PDB file of N, CA and C in Angstrom:
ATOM      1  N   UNK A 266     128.059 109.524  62.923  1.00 80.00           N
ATOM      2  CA  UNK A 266     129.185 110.436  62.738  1.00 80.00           C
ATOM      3  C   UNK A 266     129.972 110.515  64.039  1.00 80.00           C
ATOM      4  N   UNK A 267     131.183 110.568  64.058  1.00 92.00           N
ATOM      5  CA  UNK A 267     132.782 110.392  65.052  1.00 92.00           C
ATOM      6  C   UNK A 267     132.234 111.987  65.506  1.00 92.00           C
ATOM      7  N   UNK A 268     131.884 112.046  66.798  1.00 95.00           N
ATOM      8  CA  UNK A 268     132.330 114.095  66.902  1.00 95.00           C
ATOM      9  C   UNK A 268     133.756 113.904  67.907  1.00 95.00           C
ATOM     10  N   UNK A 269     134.140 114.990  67.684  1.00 96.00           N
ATOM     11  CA  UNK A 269     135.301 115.290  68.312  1.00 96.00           C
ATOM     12  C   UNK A 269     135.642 114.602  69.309  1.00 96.00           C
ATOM     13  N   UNK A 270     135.200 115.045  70.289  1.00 97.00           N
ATOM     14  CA  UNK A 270     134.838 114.645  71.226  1.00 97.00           C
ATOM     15  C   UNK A 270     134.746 112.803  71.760  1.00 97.00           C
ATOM     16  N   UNK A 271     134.557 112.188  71.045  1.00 96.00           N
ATOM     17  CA  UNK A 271     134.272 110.813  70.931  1.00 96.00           C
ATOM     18  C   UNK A 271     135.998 110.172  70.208  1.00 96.00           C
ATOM     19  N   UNK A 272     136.398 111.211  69.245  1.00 96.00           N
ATOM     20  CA  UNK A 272     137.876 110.914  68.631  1.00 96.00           C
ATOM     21  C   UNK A 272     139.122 111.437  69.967  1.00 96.00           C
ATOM     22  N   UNK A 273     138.608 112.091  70.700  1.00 97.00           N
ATOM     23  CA  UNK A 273     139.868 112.550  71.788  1.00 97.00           C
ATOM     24  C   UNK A 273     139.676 111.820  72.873  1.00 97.00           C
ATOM     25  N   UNK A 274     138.762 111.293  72.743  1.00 97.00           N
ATOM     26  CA  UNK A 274     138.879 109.903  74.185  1.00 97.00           C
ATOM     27  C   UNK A 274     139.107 108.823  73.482  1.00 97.00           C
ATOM     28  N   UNK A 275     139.063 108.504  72.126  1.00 96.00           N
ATOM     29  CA  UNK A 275     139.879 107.174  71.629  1.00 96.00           C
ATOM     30  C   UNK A 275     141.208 107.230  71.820  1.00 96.00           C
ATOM     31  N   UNK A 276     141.625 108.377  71.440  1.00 96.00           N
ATOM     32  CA  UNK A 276     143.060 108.860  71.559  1.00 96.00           C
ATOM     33  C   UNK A 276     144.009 109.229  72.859  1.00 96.00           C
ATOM     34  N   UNK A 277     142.903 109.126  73.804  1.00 96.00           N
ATOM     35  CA  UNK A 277     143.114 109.709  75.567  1.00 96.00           C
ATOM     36  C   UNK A 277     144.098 111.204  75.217  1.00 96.00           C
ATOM     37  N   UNK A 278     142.905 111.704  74.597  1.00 96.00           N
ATOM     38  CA  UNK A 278     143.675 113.245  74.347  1.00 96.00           C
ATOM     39  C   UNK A 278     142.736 114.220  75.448  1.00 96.00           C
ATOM     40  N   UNK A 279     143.399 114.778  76.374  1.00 96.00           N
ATOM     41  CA  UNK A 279     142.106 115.921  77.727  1.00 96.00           C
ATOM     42  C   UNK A 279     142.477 117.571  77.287  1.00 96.00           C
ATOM     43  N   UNK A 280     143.615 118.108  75.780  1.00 96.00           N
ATOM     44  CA  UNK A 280     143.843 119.113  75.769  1.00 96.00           C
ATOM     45  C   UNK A 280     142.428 119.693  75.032  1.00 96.00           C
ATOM     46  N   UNK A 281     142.935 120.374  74.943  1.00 96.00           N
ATOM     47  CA  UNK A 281     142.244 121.525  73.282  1.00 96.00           C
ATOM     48  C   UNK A 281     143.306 121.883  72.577  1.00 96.00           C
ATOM     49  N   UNK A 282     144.105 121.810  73.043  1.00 96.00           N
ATOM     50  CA  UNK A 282     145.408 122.085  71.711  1.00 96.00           C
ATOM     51  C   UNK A 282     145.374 121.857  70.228  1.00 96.00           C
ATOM     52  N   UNK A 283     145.087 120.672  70.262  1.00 96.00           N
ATOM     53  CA  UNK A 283     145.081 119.823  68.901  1.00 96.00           C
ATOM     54  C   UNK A 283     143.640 120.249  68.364  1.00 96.00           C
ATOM     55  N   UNK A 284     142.698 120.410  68.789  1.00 97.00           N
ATOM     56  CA  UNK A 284     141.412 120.501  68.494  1.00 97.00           C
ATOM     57  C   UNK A 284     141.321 120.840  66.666  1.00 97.00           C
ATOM     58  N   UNK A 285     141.743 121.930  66.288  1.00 97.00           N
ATOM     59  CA  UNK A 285     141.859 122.139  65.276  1.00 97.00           C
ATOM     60  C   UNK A 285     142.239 120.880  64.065  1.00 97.00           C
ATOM     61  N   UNK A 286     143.391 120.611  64.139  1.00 97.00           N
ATOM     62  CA  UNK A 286     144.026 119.750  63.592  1.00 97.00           C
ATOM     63  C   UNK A 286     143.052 118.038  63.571  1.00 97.00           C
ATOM     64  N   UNK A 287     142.899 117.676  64.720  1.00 97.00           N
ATOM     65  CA  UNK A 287     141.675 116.642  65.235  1.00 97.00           C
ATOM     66  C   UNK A 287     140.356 116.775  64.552  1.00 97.00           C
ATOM     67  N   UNK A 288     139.863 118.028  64.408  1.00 97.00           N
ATOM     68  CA  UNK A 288     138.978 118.288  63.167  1.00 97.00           C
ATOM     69  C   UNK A 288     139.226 118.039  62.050  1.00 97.00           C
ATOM     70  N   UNK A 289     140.519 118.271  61.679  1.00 97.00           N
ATOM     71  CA  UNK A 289     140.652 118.068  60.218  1.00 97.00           C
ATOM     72  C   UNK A 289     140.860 116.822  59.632  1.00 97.00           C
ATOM     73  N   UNK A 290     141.833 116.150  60.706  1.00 96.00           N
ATOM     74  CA  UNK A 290     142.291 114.711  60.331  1.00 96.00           C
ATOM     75  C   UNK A 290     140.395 113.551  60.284  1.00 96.00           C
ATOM     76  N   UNK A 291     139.812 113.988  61.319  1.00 96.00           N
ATOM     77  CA  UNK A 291     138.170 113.167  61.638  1.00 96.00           C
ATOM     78  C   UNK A 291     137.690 113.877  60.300  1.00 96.00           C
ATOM     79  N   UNK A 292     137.217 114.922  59.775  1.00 96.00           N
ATOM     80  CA  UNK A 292     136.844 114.957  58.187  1.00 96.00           C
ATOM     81  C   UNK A 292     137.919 114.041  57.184  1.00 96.00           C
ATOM     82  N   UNK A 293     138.779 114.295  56.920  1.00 94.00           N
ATOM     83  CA  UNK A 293     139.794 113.522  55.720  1.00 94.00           C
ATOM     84  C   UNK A 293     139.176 111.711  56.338  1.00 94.00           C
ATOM     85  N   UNK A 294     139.230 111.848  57.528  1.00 94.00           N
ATOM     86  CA  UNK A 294     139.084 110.008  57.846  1.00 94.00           C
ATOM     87  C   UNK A 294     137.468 109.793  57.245  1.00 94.00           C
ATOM     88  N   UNK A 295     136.621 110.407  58.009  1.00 95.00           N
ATOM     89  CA  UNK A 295     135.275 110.260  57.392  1.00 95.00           C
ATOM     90  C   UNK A 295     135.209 110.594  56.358  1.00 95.00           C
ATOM     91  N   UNK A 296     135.558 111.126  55.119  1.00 94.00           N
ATOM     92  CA  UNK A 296     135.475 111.424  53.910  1.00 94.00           C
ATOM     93  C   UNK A 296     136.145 110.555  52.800  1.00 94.00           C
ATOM     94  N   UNK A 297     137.537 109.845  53.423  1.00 91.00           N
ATOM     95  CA  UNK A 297     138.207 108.498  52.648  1.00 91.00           C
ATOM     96  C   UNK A 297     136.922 107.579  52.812  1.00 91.00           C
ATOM     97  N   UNK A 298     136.422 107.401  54.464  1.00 92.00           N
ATOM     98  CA  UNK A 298     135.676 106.047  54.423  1.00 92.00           C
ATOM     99  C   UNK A 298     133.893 105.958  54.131  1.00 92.00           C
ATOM    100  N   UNK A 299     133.587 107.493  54.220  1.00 92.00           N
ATOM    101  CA  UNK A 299     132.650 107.479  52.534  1.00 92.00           C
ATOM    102  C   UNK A 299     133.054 107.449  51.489  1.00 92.00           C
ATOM    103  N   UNK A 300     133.716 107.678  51.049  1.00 89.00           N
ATOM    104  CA  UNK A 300     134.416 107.272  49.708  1.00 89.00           C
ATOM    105  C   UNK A 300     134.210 105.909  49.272  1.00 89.00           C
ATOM    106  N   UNK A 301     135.045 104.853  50.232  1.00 89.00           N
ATOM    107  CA  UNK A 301     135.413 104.025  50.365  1.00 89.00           C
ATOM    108  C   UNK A 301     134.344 103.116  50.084  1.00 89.00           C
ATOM    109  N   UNK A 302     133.465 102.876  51.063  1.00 91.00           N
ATOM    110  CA  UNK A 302     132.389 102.377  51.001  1.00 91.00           C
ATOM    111  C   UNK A 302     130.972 102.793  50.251  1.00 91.00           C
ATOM    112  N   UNK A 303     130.777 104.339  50.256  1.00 89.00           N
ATOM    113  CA  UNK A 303     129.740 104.638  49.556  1.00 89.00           C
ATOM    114  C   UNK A 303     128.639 105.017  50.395  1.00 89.00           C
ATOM    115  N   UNK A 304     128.767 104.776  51.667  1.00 89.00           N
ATOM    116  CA  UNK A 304     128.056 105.587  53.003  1.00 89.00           C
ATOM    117  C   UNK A 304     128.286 106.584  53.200  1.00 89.00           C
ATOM    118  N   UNK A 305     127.185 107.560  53.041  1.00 88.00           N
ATOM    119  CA  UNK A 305     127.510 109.146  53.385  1.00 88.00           C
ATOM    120  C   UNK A 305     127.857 109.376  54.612  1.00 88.00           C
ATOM    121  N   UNK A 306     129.227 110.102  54.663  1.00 84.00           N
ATOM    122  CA  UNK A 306     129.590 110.543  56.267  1.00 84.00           C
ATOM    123  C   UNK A 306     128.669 110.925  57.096  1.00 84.00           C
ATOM    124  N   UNK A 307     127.282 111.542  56.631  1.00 85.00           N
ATOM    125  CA  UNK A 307     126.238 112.420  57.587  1.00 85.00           C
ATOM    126  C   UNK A 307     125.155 111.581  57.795  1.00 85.00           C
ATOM    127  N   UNK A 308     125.419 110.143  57.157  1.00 87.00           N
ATOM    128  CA  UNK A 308     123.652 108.813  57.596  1.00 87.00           C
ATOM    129  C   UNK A 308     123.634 108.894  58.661  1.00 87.00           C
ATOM    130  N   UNK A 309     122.248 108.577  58.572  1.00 86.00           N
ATOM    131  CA  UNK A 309     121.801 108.686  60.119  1.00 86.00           C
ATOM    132  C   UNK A 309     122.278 107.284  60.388  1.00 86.00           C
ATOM    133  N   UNK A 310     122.315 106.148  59.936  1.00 89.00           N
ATOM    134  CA  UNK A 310     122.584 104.538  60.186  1.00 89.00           C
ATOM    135  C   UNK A 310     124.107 103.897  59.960  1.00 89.00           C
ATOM    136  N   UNK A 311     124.495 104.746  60.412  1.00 91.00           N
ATOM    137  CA  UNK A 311     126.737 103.967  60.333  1.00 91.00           C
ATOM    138  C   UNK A 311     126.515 103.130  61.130  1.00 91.00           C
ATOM    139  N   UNK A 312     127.343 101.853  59.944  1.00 92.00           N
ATOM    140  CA  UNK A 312     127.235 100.440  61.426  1.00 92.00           C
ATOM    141  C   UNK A 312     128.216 101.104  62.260  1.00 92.00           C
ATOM    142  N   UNK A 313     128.707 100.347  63.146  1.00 92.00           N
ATOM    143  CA  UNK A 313     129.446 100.438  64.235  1.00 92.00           C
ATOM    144  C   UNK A 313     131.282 100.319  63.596  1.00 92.00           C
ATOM    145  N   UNK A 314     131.167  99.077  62.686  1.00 91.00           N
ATOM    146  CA  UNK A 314     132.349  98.947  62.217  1.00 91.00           C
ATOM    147  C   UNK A 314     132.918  99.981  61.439  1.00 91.00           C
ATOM    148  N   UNK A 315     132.330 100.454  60.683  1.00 92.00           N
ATOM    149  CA  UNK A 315     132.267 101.888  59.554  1.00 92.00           C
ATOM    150  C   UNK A 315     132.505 103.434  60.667  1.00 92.00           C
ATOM    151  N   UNK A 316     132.289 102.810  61.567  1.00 93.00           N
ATOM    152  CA  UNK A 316     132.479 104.254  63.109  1.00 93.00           C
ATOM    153  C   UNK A 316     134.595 104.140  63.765  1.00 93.00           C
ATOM    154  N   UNK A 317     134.144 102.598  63.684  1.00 92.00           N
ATOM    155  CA  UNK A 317     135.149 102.331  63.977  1.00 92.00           C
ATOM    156  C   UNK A 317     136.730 102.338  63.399  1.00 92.00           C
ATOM    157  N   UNK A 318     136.562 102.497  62.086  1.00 93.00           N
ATOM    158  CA  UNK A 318     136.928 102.535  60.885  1.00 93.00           C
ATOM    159  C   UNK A 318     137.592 103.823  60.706  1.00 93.00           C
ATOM    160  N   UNK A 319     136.710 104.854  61.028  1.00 94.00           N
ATOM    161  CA  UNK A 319     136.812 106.358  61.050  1.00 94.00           C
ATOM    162  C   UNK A 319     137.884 107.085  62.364  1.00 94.00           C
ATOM    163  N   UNK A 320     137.559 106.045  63.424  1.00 95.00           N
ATOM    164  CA  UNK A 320     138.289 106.410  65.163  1.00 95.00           C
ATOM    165  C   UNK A 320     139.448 105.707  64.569  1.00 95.00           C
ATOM    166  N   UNK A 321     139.967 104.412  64.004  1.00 91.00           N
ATOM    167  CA  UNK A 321     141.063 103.871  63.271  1.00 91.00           C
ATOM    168  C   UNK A 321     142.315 104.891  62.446  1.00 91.00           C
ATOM    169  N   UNK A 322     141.293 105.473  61.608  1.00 92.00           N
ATOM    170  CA  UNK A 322     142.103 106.164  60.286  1.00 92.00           C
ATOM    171  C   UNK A 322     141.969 107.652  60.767  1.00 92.00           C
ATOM    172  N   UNK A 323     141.281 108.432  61.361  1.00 94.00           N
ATOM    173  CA  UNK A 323     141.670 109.374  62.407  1.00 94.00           C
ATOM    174  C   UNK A 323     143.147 109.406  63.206  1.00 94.00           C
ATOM    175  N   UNK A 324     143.201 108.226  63.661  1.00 93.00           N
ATOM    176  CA  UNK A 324     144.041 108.105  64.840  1.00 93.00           C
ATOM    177  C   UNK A 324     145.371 107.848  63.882  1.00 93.00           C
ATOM    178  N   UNK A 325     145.720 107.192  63.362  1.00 88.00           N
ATOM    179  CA  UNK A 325     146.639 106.952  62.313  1.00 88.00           C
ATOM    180  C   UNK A 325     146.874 108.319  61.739  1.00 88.00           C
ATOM    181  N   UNK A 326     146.453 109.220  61.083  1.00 89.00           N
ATOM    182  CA  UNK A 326     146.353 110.187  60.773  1.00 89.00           C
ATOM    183  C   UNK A 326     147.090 111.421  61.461  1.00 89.00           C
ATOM    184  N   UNK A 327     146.150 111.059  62.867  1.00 93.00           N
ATOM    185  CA  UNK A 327     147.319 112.246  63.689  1.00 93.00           C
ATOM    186  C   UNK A 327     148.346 111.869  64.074  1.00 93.00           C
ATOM    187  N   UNK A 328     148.641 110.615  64.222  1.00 88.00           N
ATOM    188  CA  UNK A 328     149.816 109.935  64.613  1.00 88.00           C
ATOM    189  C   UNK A 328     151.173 109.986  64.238  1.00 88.00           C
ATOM    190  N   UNK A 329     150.813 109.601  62.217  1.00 82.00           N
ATOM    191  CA  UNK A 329     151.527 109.891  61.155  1.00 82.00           C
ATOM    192  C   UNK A 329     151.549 111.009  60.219  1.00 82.00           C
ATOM    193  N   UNK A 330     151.826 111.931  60.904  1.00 79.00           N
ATOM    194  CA  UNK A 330     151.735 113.263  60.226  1.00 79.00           C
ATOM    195  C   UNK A 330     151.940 113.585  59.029  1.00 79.00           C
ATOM    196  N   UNK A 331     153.370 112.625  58.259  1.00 73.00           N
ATOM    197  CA  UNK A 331     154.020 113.266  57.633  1.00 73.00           C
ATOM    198  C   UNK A 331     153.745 111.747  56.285  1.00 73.00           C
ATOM    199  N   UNK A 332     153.532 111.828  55.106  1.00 68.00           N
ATOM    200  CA  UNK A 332     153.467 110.718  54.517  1.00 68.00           C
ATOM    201  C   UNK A 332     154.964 110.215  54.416  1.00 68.00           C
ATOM    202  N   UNK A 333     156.096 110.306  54.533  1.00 64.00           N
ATOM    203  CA  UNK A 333     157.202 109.338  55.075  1.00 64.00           C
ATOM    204  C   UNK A 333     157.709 109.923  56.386  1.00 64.00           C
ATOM    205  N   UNK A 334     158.601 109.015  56.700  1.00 61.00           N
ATOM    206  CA  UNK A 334     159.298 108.774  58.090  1.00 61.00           C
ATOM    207  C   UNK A 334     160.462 108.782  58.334  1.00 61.00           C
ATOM    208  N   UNK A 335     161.622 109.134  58.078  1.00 63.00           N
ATOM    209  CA  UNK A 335     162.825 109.250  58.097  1.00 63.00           C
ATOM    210  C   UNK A 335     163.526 107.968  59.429  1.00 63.00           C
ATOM    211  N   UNK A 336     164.179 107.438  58.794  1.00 64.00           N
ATOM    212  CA  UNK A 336     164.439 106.408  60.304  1.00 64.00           C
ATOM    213  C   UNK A 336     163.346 105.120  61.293  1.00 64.00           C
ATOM    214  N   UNK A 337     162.049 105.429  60.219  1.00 64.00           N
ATOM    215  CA  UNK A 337     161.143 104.568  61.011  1.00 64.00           C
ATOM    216  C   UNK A 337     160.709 103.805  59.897  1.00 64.00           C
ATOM    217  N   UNK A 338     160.529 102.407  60.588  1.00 63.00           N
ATOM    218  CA  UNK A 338     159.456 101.675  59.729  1.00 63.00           C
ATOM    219  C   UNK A 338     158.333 102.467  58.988  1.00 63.00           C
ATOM    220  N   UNK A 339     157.870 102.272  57.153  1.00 60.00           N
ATOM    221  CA  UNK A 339     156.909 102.838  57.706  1.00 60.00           C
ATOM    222  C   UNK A 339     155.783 101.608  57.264  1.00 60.00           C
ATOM    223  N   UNK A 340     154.418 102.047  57.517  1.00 61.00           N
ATOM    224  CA  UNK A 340     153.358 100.987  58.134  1.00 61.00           C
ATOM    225  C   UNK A 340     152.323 101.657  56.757  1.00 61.00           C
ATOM    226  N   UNK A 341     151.586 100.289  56.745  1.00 64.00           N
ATOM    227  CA  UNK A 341     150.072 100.742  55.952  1.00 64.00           C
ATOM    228  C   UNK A 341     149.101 100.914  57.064  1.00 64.00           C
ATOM    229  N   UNK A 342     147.841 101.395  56.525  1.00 64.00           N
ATOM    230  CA  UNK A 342     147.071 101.748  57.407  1.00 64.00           C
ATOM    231  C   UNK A 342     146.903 100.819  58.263  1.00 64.00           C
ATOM    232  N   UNK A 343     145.926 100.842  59.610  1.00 62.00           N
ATOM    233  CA  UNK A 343     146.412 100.599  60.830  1.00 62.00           C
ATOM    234  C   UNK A 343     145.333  99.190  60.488  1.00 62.00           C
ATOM    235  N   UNK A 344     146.014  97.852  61.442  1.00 65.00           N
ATOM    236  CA  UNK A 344     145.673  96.596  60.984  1.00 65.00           C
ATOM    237  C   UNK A 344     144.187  96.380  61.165  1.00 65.00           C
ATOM    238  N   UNK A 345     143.513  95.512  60.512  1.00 79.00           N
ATOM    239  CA  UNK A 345     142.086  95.210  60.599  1.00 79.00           C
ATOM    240  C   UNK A 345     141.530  96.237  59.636  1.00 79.00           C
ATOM    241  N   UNK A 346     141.864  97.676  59.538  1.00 79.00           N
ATOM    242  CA  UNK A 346     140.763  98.962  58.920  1.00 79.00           C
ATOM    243  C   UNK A 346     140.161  98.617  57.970  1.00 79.00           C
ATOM    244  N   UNK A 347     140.747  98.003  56.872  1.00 79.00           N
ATOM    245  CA  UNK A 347     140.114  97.832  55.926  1.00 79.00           C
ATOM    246  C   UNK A 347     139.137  96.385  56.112  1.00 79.00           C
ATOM    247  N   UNK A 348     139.397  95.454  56.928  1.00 81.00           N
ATOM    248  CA  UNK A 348     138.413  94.750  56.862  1.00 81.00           C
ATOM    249  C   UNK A 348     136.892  95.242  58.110  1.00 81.00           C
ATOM    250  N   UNK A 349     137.571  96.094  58.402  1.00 82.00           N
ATOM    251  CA  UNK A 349     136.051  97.075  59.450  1.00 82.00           C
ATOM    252  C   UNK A 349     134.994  97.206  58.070  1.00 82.00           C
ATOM    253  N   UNK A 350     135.753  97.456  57.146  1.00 85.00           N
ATOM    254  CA  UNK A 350     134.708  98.291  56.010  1.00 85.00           C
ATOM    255  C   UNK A 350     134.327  96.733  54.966  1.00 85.00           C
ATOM    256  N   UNK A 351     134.794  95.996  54.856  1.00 81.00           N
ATOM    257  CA  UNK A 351     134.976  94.987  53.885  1.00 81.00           C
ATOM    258  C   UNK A 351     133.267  95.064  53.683  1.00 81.00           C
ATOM    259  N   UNK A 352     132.543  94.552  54.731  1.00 78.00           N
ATOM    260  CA  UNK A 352     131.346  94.207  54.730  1.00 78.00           C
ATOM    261  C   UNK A 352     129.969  95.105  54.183  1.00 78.00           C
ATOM    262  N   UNK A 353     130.402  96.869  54.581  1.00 82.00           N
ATOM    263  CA  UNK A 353     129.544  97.830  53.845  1.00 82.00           C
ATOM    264  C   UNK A 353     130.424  98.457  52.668  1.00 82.00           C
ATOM    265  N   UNK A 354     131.283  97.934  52.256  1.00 79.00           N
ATOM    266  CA  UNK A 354     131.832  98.604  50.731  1.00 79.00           C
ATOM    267  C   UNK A 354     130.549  98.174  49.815  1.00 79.00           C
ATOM    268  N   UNK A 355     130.402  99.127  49.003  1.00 75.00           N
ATOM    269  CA  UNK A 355     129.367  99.042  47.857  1.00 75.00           C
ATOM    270  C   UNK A 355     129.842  98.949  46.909  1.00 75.00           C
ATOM    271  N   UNK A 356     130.037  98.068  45.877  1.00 70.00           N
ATOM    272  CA  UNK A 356     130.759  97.601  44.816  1.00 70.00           C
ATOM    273  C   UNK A 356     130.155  98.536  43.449  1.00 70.00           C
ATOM    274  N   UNK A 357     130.706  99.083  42.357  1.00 66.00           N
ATOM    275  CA  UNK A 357     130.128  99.681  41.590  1.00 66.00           C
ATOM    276  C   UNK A 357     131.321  99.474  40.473  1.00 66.00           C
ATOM    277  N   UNK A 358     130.610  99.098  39.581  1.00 62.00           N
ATOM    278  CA  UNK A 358     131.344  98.415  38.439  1.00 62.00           C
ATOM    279  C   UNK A 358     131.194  99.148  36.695  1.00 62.00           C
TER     280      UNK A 358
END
């Protein structure tokens, strides 16, 4: 599991300002990418990529606040993310 703490030095964030918000966006990210894959956000055994995945779609998250952009490109999620997970997605048919 991403703690806070570990998401505000991906981000080179040194406030507490955001703290709140940084909580919320690291649940919604860990909770799409259990979803996603089928790994409970709370295993004790997250590969690394599935961690990484989470510091990815976190960061995107606070970045892109708003689901459109007025005047900006806008982007799909941030490049590689989905193949971080390709390998522990659990297929269920």
């Amino acid at each position: 599991m991403i703690s806070l703490d570990d998401i505000k030095a991906h981000l080179n964030i040194t406030t507490d300002l955001d703290d709140a918000l940084l909580t919320e966006k690291l649940a919604a990210a860990a909770d799409w990418v259990a979803k996603y894959t089928g790994i409970p956000a709370d295993s004790a055994n997250i590969p690394p990529s599935v961690n990484e995945a989470v510091r990815q779609l976190t960061a995107h998250l606070y970045e892109n606040r708003e689901a459109s952009l007025v005047g900006i490109t806008a982007q799909q999620l941030p490049f590689g993310f989905l193949d971080l997970l390709a390998n522990e997605r659990q297929w269920v048919f």
